[in-house]
Tab-separated table of C-alpha atoms in Angstrom:
chain	number	residue	atom	x	y	z
A	1	MET	CA	95.914	118.849	74.056
A	2	ASN	CA	92.753	120.953	74.566
A	3	LYS	CA	92.217	121.421	78.404
A	4	TYR	CA	89.003	120.178	78.368
A	5	VAL	CA	89.750	116.716	76.492
A	6	GLU	CA	92.652	116.690	78.998
A	7	ARG	CA	90.190	116.405	81.993
A	8	LEU	CA	88.418	113.729	79.899
A	9	TYR	CA	91.647	111.913	79.435
A	10	ASN	CA	92.718	112.148	82.984
A	11	GLY	CA	89.503	110.685	84.537
A	12	ILE	CA	89.071	107.940	82.011
A	13	ILE	CA	92.894	106.616	81.549
A	14	LYS	CA	95.466	108.377	83.688
A	15	GLU	CA	93.741	108.780	86.811
A	16	ASN	CA	90.769	106.036	86.246
A	17	PRO	CA	89.161	105.897	89.916
A	18	THR	CA	88.545	102.106	89.758
A	19	PHE	CA	92.019	101.117	88.247
A	20	VAL	CA	94.347	103.451	89.177
A	21	LEU	CA	93.324	105.514	92.113
A	22	MET	CA	91.242	102.642	93.674
A	23	LEU	CA	88.181	104.729	94.957
A	24	GLY	CA	84.740	103.394	95.792
A	25	MET	CA	85.525	100.252	96.132
A	26	CYS	CA	81.929	99.421	98.033
A	27	PRO	CA	79.890	99.559	94.823
A	28	THR	CA	82.766	98.063	92.504
A	29	LEU	CA	82.529	95.147	94.501
A	30	ALA	CA	78.689	95.078	95.452
A	31	VAL	CA	77.023	95.892	91.932
A	32	THR	CA	79.277	94.229	89.471
A	33	SER	CA	77.339	90.890	89.203
A	34	SER	CA	76.614	91.712	85.590
A	35	ALA	CA	77.849	94.157	82.878
A	36	ILE	CA	74.582	96.007	82.616
A	37	ASN	CA	74.555	96.614	86.506
A	38	GLY	CA	77.958	97.835	86.477
A	39	LEU	CA	77.032	99.978	83.612
A	40	GLY	CA	74.160	101.543	85.028
A	41	MET	CA	75.571	102.385	88.675
A	42	GLY	CA	78.686	103.757	86.614
A	43	LEU	CA	76.085	106.015	84.700
A	44	SER	CA	74.301	106.819	87.878
A	45	THR	CA	77.530	108.199	89.597
A	46	THR	CA	78.396	109.832	86.427
A	47	VAL	CA	75.667	112.161	86.536
A	48	VAL	CA	75.479	112.834	89.872
A	49	LEU	CA	79.300	113.739	90.018
A	50	VAL	CA	78.773	115.858	86.578
A	51	PHE	CA	75.824	118.002	88.572
A	52	ALA	CA	77.632	117.798	91.996
A	53	ASN	CA	80.780	119.500	90.442
A	54	LEU	CA	78.992	121.963	88.539
A	55	LEU	CA	76.659	123.054	91.558
A	56	ILE	CA	79.711	123.061	93.756
A	57	SER	CA	81.777	124.884	91.269
A	58	ILE	CA	79.094	127.847	90.763
A	59	PHE	CA	78.818	128.022	94.708
A	60	ARG	CA	82.384	127.511	95.778
A	61	LYS	CA	82.785	131.500	96.489
A	62	LYS	CA	79.376	131.762	98.228
A	63	ILE	CA	79.989	128.300	100.330
A	64	PRO	CA	82.077	129.382	103.693
A	65	ASN	CA	85.116	127.318	104.334
A	66	GLY	CA	84.425	126.006	107.803
A	67	VAL	CA	81.406	124.477	106.517
A	68	ARG	CA	82.095	123.611	103.057
A	69	ILE	CA	81.999	119.405	103.657
A	70	PRO	CA	78.499	119.546	105.050
A	71	ALA	CA	77.555	121.878	102.174
A	72	PHE	CA	79.176	119.554	99.848
A	73	ILE	CA	77.261	116.264	101.452
A	74	VAL	CA	73.935	118.382	101.103
A	75	ILE	CA	74.391	119.121	97.447
A	76	VAL	CA	75.228	115.129	96.452
A	77	ALA	CA	72.785	113.961	98.856
A	78	SER	CA	70.053	115.890	96.875
A	79	LEU	CA	71.151	114.794	93.833
A	80	VAL	CA	71.290	111.507	94.709
A	81	THR	CA	67.841	111.592	96.043
A	82	ILE	CA	66.813	112.939	92.449
A	83	VAL	CA	68.612	110.132	90.361
A	84	GLU	CA	67.181	107.380	92.851
A	85	PHE	CA	63.695	108.697	92.147
A	86	LEU	CA	64.325	109.088	88.158
A	87	LEU	CA	65.617	105.386	88.198
A	88	LYS	CA	62.646	104.357	90.288
A	89	ALA	CA	60.181	105.913	87.478
A	90	TYR	CA	62.046	105.115	84.325
A	91	ILE	CA	64.372	102.269	84.839
A	92	PRO	CA	62.644	100.161	87.796
A	93	VAL	CA	64.423	96.944	86.951
A	94	LEU	CA	67.652	98.592	87.162
A	95	SER	CA	66.610	100.531	90.766
A	96	GLU	CA	65.471	97.117	91.982
A	97	SER	CA	68.644	95.427	91.063
A	98	LEU	CA	71.173	98.247	92.432
A	99	GLY	CA	68.796	98.713	95.554
A	100	VAL	CA	70.260	100.414	98.436
A	101	TYR	CA	73.819	101.116	96.501
A	102	ILE	CA	72.071	103.842	94.527
A	103	PRO	CA	71.235	106.160	97.973
A	104	LEU	CA	74.921	104.889	99.003
A	105	ILE	CA	76.377	106.659	96.206
A	106	VAL	CA	76.478	109.700	98.524
A	107	VAL	CA	79.379	108.110	100.456
A	108	ASN	CA	81.081	107.427	97.482
A	109	CYS	CA	84.715	108.670	97.811
A	110	ILE	CA	85.231	109.652	94.587
A	111	ILE	CA	82.213	112.415	94.614
A	112	LEU	CA	83.449	114.050	97.734
A	113	GLY	CA	87.095	113.767	96.575
A	114	ARG	CA	86.230	115.623	93.212
A	115	ALA	CA	84.332	118.324	94.984
A	116	GLU	CA	87.166	118.804	97.535
A	117	SER	CA	90.099	118.756	95.310
A	118	PHE	CA	88.840	119.956	91.981
A	119	ALA	CA	85.546	121.400	91.658
A	120	SER	CA	85.732	123.796	94.823
A	121	LYS	CA	89.008	125.316	93.112
A	122	ASN	CA	87.915	125.431	89.382
A	123	GLU	CA	85.445	127.152	86.517
A	124	PRO	CA	82.099	125.352	86.092
A	125	VAL	CA	82.681	124.335	82.770
A	126	ILE	CA	86.202	122.653	83.370
A	127	SER	CA	84.497	121.347	86.284
A	128	ILE	CA	81.647	119.371	84.501
A	129	PHE	CA	84.335	117.966	82.162
A	130	ASP	CA	86.391	116.726	85.210
A	131	GLY	CA	82.984	115.227	86.707
A	132	LEU	CA	82.390	113.775	83.259
A	133	GLY	CA	85.912	112.044	83.034
A	134	MET	CA	85.974	110.781	86.256
A	135	GLY	CA	82.415	109.446	85.973
A	136	LEU	CA	83.046	107.626	82.789
A	137	GLY	CA	86.206	106.359	83.912
A	138	PHE	CA	84.324	104.861	86.775
A	139	THR	CA	81.644	103.286	84.702
A	140	LEU	CA	84.401	101.892	82.197
A	141	GLY	CA	86.160	99.970	85.330
A	142	LEU	CA	82.522	98.926	86.875
A	143	THR	CA	81.473	97.656	83.604
A	144	ILE	CA	85.038	95.958	82.757
A	145	ILE	CA	84.555	94.142	86.401
A	146	GLY	CA	81.039	93.563	85.545
A	147	LEU	CA	81.873	92.017	82.090
A	148	ILE	CA	84.504	89.430	83.617
A	149	ARG	CA	82.612	88.106	86.384
A	150	GLU	CA	79.242	87.967	83.978
A	151	ILE	CA	81.472	85.873	81.400
A	152	LEU	CA	83.007	83.399	83.911
A	153	GLY	CA	79.741	83.394	86.348
A	154	ALA	CA	76.603	83.036	84.053
A	155	GLY	CA	78.303	82.792	80.649
A	156	THR	CA	76.540	85.707	79.352
A	157	ILE	CA	77.509	89.055	77.703
A	158	PHE	CA	74.905	92.042	78.464
A	159	ASP	CA	72.470	88.921	78.963
A	160	ALA	CA	73.287	87.665	75.761
A	161	PRO	CA	74.132	83.767	76.286
A	162	VAL	CA	77.137	83.923	74.187
A	163	LEU	CA	79.576	81.023	75.905
A	164	THR	CA	76.935	79.235	77.380
A	165	ASN	CA	75.783	78.568	73.513
A	166	ILE	CA	78.864	76.632	72.740
A	167	GLY	CA	78.966	74.539	75.784
A	168	TYR	CA	80.603	76.819	78.564
A	169	THR	CA	79.490	75.484	81.923
A	170	PRO	CA	79.238	78.867	83.893
A	171	MET	CA	81.234	79.383	87.265
A	172	THR	CA	78.208	80.497	89.442
A	173	ILE	CA	80.731	81.461	92.229
A	174	PHE	CA	81.955	84.437	90.101
A	175	ILE	CA	78.349	86.488	90.217
A	176	MET	CA	77.984	85.358	93.908
A	177	ALA	CA	79.944	87.476	96.881
A	178	PRO	CA	83.323	85.656	96.672
A	179	GLY	CA	83.668	86.313	93.238
A	180	ALA	CA	83.631	89.834	93.431
A	181	PHE	CA	86.668	89.576	95.885
A	182	LEU	CA	88.465	87.305	93.558
A	183	VAL	CA	88.216	89.338	90.633
A	184	LEU	CA	89.358	92.560	92.050
A	185	ALA	CA	92.508	90.510	93.789
A	186	PHE	CA	93.406	89.742	90.484
A	187	LEU	CA	92.873	93.195	89.158
A	188	VAL	CA	94.594	94.547	91.700
A	189	ALA	CA	97.699	92.126	91.373
A	190	GLY	CA	97.512	93.009	87.342
A	191	MET	CA	97.650	96.844	88.145
A	192	ASN	CA	100.490	96.143	90.251
A	193	ILE	CA	102.776	94.632	87.804
A	194	ILE	CA	101.440	97.305	85.378
A	195	ARG	CA	102.542	100.009	87.944
A	196	LYS	CA	106.149	98.296	88.229
A	197	LYS	CA	106.648	98.236	84.630
A	198	MET	CA	105.434	101.746	84.147
A	199	GLU	CA	108.061	102.864	86.946
A	200	GLU	CA	110.835	101.366	85.000
A	201	LYS	CA	110.003	102.979	81.890
A	202	GLY	CA	110.123	106.182	83.978
A	203	LYS	CA	106.291	106.885	83.445
A	204	PRO	CA	104.813	106.182	86.955
A	205	LEU	CA	100.874	105.978	87.451
A	206	ALA	CA	99.369	108.161	90.059
A	207	LYS	CA	99.432	106.605	93.558
A	208	PRO	CA	95.883	104.807	94.714
A	209	SER	CA	94.455	106.950	96.958
A	210	GLY	CA	91.474	105.254	98.462
A	211	CYS	CA	91.621	102.997	101.533
A	212	ILE	CA	92.346	99.884	99.750
A	213	THR	CA	95.997	100.943	99.735
A	214	GLY	CA	96.217	99.125	102.968
A	215	GLY	CA	97.208	102.146	104.618
A	216	ASP	CA	94.713	103.154	107.341
A	217	CYS	CA	91.494	104.902	106.475
A	218	ALA	CA	92.763	108.443	107.548
A	219	ASN	CA	94.099	108.553	104.318
A	220	CYS	CA	90.988	107.673	102.294
A	221	ALA	CA	88.928	110.267	104.535
A	222	SER	CA	91.633	113.114	104.037
A	223	ALA	CA	92.040	112.732	100.536
A	224	ALA	CA	88.369	112.640	99.959
A	225	GLY	CA	87.439	115.001	102.663
A	226	CYS	CA	84.937	112.364	103.869
A	227	THR	CA	86.345	113.014	107.634
A	228	SER	CA	83.165	114.363	109.650
A	229	PRO	CA	82.807	118.104	109.288
A	230	GLU	CA	83.678	119.456	112.499
A	231	LYS	CA	87.070	117.527	112.442
A	232	LYS	CA	88.154	119.553	109.058
A	233	GLU	CA	87.768	122.783	110.619
A	234	ASN	CA	90.418	122.602	113.452
B	1	MET	CA	55.601	87.877	122.744
B	2	GLY	CA	57.322	84.657	122.069
B	3	GLU	CA	56.714	85.256	118.321
B	4	THR	CA	58.263	88.643	118.474
B	5	LEU	CA	61.428	87.289	120.516
B	6	GLY	CA	61.632	84.485	117.868
B	7	SER	CA	62.083	86.988	114.995
B	8	LEU	CA	64.164	89.231	116.728
B	9	VAL	CA	66.870	86.389	117.043
B	10	THR	CA	66.157	85.633	113.359
B	11	ILE	CA	67.068	88.857	112.389
B	12	ALA	CA	70.130	88.920	114.764
B	13	ILE	CA	71.554	85.599	113.312
B	14	THR	CA	70.479	86.487	109.872
B	15	TYR	CA	72.827	89.681	109.682
B	16	ALA	CA	75.386	89.000	112.417
B	17	ILE	CA	76.330	85.688	110.453
B	18	VAL	CA	74.433	84.713	107.373
B	19	ASN	CA	74.118	87.622	105.432
B	20	ASN	CA	77.443	88.971	106.874
B	21	VAL	CA	77.480	92.992	106.382
B	22	VAL	CA	81.148	92.639	104.892
B	23	LEU	CA	81.531	89.380	103.018
B	24	SER	CA	77.958	89.007	101.298
B	25	GLN	CA	76.972	92.981	101.306
B	26	PHE	CA	80.057	94.760	100.558
B	27	LEU	CA	79.132	97.394	103.275
B	28	GLY	CA	82.292	99.094	105.043
B	29	ILE	CA	84.919	97.552	102.893
B	30	CYS	CA	87.296	100.604	103.755
B	31	PRO	CA	87.964	100.082	107.025
B	32	PHE	CA	87.523	96.223	106.615
B	33	LEU	CA	90.804	96.478	104.220
B	34	GLY	CA	92.453	99.292	105.804
B	35	VAL	CA	92.130	99.138	109.655
B	36	SER	CA	92.670	95.179	109.653
B	37	LYS	CA	96.644	94.816	110.023
B	38	LYS	CA	96.543	94.403	113.721
B	39	THR	CA	93.913	92.605	115.813
B	40	GLU	CA	93.797	95.075	118.506
B	41	THR	CA	93.186	97.832	116.320
B	42	ALA	CA	90.440	95.895	114.284
B	43	ALA	CA	88.895	95.158	117.448
B	44	GLY	CA	88.777	98.769	118.359
B	45	MET	CA	87.207	99.353	115.312
B	46	GLY	CA	84.904	96.467	115.377
B	47	GLY	CA	83.903	98.004	118.970
B	48	ALA	CA	83.502	101.648	117.787
B	49	VAL	CA	81.207	100.222	114.682
B	50	ILE	CA	79.187	98.282	117.116
B	51	PHE	CA	78.565	101.466	119.561
B	52	VAL	CA	77.966	103.884	116.543
B	53	ILE	CA	75.819	101.895	114.319
B	54	THR	CA	73.532	100.616	117.477
B	55	ILE	CA	73.016	104.368	118.241
B	56	ALA	CA	72.671	105.633	114.716
B	57	SER	CA	69.991	102.788	113.688
B	58	PHE	CA	67.983	103.705	116.911
B	59	VAL	CA	68.267	107.836	116.267
B	60	THR	CA	67.294	107.508	112.490
B	61	GLY	CA	64.824	104.888	113.179
B	62	VAL	CA	63.175	107.478	115.759
B	63	ILE	CA	63.533	110.685	113.078
B	64	TYR	CA	62.047	108.660	110.398
B	65	LYS	CA	59.184	107.190	112.490
B	66	PHE	CA	58.220	110.345	114.295
B	67	VAL	CA	59.236	113.323	111.953
B	68	LEU	CA	59.788	112.297	108.227
B	69	ALA	CA	57.030	109.553	108.160
B	70	ASN	CA	54.876	111.408	110.888
B	71	GLU	CA	51.195	110.224	111.024
B	72	TYR	CA	49.840	113.711	111.455
B	73	LEU	CA	51.713	115.070	108.188
B	74	MET	CA	51.083	112.011	106.244
B	75	ASN	CA	47.227	112.598	106.642
B	76	LEU	CA	47.381	116.326	105.828
B	77	GLY	CA	49.351	114.838	102.689
B	78	ILE	CA	52.783	115.880	103.754
B	79	ASP	CA	55.376	113.081	102.716
B	80	LEU	CA	58.880	113.931	103.873
B	81	THR	CA	60.194	110.266	103.521
B	82	TYR	CA	61.921	111.458	100.250
B	83	LEU	CA	64.274	113.464	102.482
B	84	LYS	CA	65.834	110.220	104.317
B	85	THR	CA	69.002	109.983	102.417
B	86	ILE	CA	69.706	113.684	103.046
B	87	VAL	CA	68.551	113.494	106.697
B	88	PHE	CA	70.320	110.366	107.733
B	89	ILE	CA	73.701	111.419	106.345
B	90	LEU	CA	73.486	114.722	108.155
B	91	VAL	CA	72.296	112.900	111.290
B	92	ILE	CA	74.812	110.473	111.157
B	93	ALA	CA	77.547	112.832	110.666
B	94	ALA	CA	76.628	115.015	113.517
B	95	LEU	CA	75.898	112.144	115.659
B	96	VAL	CA	79.102	110.867	115.306
B	97	GLN	CA	80.681	114.070	116.481
B	98	PHE	CA	78.082	114.160	119.468
B	99	VAL	CA	79.459	110.713	120.361
B	100	GLU	CA	82.995	111.564	120.520
B	101	MET	CA	82.488	114.627	122.409
B	102	PHE	CA	80.294	112.632	124.819
B	103	LEU	CA	82.711	109.954	125.411
B	104	LYS	CA	85.532	112.144	125.874
B	105	LYS	CA	83.863	114.166	128.674
B	106	VAL	CA	81.970	111.149	130.617
B	107	MET	CA	83.754	107.947	129.794
B	108	PRO	CA	87.415	108.591	129.142
B	109	PRO	CA	88.820	105.150	129.348
B	110	LEU	CA	86.380	103.956	126.323
B	111	TYR	CA	87.289	107.194	124.612
B	112	GLN	CA	90.725	106.102	124.903
B	113	SER	CA	90.178	103.100	123.225
B	114	LEU	CA	87.752	103.814	120.532
B	115	GLY	CA	88.337	107.583	120.070
B	116	VAL	CA	90.607	107.567	117.149
B	117	PHE	CA	88.390	105.388	115.375
B	118	LEU	CA	84.958	107.426	115.527
B	119	PRO	CA	85.681	110.153	113.000
B	120	LEU	CA	86.465	107.279	110.487
B	121	ILE	CA	83.173	106.169	110.883
B	122	THR	CA	81.037	108.837	108.918
B	123	THR	CA	82.768	107.542	105.853
B	124	ASN	CA	81.630	103.848	106.697
B	125	CYS	CA	78.893	103.310	104.191
B	126	ALA	CA	77.653	100.482	106.646
B	127	VAL	CA	75.823	102.849	108.971
B	128	LEU	CA	73.846	104.757	106.185
B	129	GLY	CA	73.313	101.285	104.451
B	130	VAL	CA	71.875	100.105	107.838
B	131	ALA	CA	69.784	102.980	108.155
B	132	LEU	CA	68.223	102.768	104.672
B	133	ASN	CA	67.654	99.140	104.582
B	134	ALA	CA	65.995	99.055	108.164
B	135	ILE	CA	63.142	101.155	106.162
B	136	THR	CA	63.003	99.121	103.074
B	137	PHE	CA	62.476	95.969	105.404
B	138	GLU	CA	59.683	98.076	107.208
B	139	TYR	CA	61.032	97.178	110.502
B	140	ASN	CA	59.827	98.470	113.545
B	141	LEU	CA	61.827	100.199	116.057
B	142	LEU	CA	63.013	97.554	118.078
B	143	GLU	CA	63.868	95.609	115.106
B	144	THR	CA	65.662	98.319	113.692
B	145	VAL	CA	67.970	98.381	116.714
B	146	VAL	CA	68.526	95.003	116.852
B	147	TYR	CA	69.175	94.686	112.803
B	148	GLY	CA	71.798	97.589	113.552
B	149	LEU	CA	73.616	95.793	116.470
B	150	ALA	CA	73.439	92.531	114.536
B	151	THR	CA	75.167	94.114	111.369
B	152	ALA	CA	77.551	95.749	113.488
B	153	VAL	CA	78.443	92.487	115.442
B	154	GLY	CA	78.902	90.813	111.894
B	155	PHE	CA	81.198	93.635	110.940
B	156	PHE	CA	83.071	93.161	114.082
B	157	ILE	CA	83.683	89.232	113.351
B	158	ALA	CA	84.753	89.914	110.030
B	159	ILE	CA	87.018	92.510	110.747
B	160	VAL	CA	88.709	90.579	113.791
B	161	LEU	CA	88.867	87.369	111.860
B	162	MET	CA	90.633	89.033	108.964
B	163	ALA	CA	93.302	90.909	111.272
B	164	GLY	CA	94.057	87.399	112.807
B	165	LEU	CA	94.731	86.169	109.522
B	166	ARG	CA	96.497	88.947	108.308
B	167	GLU	CA	99.180	88.572	111.182
B	168	LYS	CA	99.703	85.166	110.327
B	169	ILE	CA	100.023	86.190	106.511
B	170	GLU	CA	102.838	88.372	107.304
B	171	TYR	CA	105.236	85.564	107.599
B	172	ASN	CA	104.309	83.868	104.251
B	173	ASP	CA	105.877	83.869	101.112
B	174	ILE	CA	103.640	85.702	98.404
B	175	PRO	CA	104.076	86.457	95.057
B	176	LYS	CA	105.302	90.006	94.173
B	177	PRO	CA	102.239	91.468	92.716
B	178	PHE	CA	99.910	89.621	95.257
B	179	GLN	CA	101.579	91.698	98.336
B	180	GLY	CA	99.716	94.016	100.044
B	181	THR	CA	95.967	94.510	98.963
B	182	ALA	CA	95.381	91.640	96.537
B	183	ILE	CA	96.481	89.230	99.287
B	184	VAL	CA	93.701	90.627	101.528
B	185	LEU	CA	91.097	90.610	98.994
B	186	ILE	CA	91.672	86.881	98.281
B	187	THR	CA	91.433	85.946	101.725
B	188	ALA	CA	88.486	87.993	101.868
B	189	ALA	CA	87.128	85.840	99.254
B	190	LEU	CA	87.868	82.758	100.809
B	191	MET	CA	86.293	83.896	104.266
B	192	SER	CA	83.204	84.762	101.950
B	193	ILE	CA	82.669	81.379	100.655
B	194	ALA	CA	83.140	80.258	104.316
B	195	PHE	CA	80.395	82.206	105.467
B	196	MET	CA	78.281	81.301	102.612
B	197	GLY	CA	78.320	77.790	104.420
B	198	PHE	CA	75.898	79.723	106.625
B	199	SER	CA	73.221	80.341	104.324
B	200	GLY	CA	72.249	76.592	104.461
B	201	MET	CA	71.212	76.886	108.190
B	202	LYS	CA	67.437	76.873	108.896
B	203	ILE	CA	66.465	79.516	111.388
């Protein structure tokens, strides 16, 4: 397989950030009350991820090792600010419904994680594909969770009243806060089953690396390079 | 004066209980799931979060008011408020380091109990979320600090309750696929439903 296509496959299927690695749980729970919100959040994150990977990969030899985490954070935060203003200008509805979670893309583990583990070690072009793969994988995850919640909780698919037309009474709880936890709980349980099946077949999935694994948060922090900058240097 | 106090109390109750930061706003999910295995550690994490968010909301509030949204610069037509995300995340990261060093030097007993959790807090999106929300809500400095404190207390309540529940869940017979994170998420869903009950409260 072409190495660029391999990166896309890796991000979307093999190491899908939502289903397999279980990273970025804050936005996964917060913005998936409808499929369109999930899609919007996913695509915004993808844009940031692609450009962050590109810039970090270009400057990887220029950034001194000791201050790389603060440097990454500044690059990511600038990109997030740009995306935030673009959304506000061109898709104000989405910007309104995603609210504070757009600027919070800065602290999304996926972005710093890819910067630290991939873009800072690889050529720009392949880093773009890595960011694109991971971003689309995240988009896919958020959209699927959003779809499930929207179908159960509002009876619509992308705002089209599909189920309500055939007499389905929506369970509103699924588009409210508890529904997010419930859907994710069943998703994690389902993934546990798949994980076990794959292990029996001899093709184990990648280990979840986010904080959701139930380990302590240091795992997430070190995996994604999210620990405070000075700590990293020592 | 009475009116201000009233609005402060409203902010405090709303964000500590009704709009709980974890259970209804989904900020700080990471430590909520990761550090909630034992009540003592959960309380330590909660304490550290209260400490950091309160200070961070004050510092970011001051920086926003007197540097980014400086009236003098505004009058000159220089609007720096668009820098808030970049400035806040750096300020928070530096602040956490500073607090850690300060506690280590000046209050060793407090450092002993909170120290290990401090570096983890930079990742906590609740800190940045509070700083950014306070601006969206157009709070003044005092309201910002109360809002930060209340949010952090809400986090403390949620994580300590969750840790208490998890200690009991340890002894339960749970279906295999649901062991670990899945059952914790289901517990969180039930807690979230319980907290929704508060939204009927008239303040």
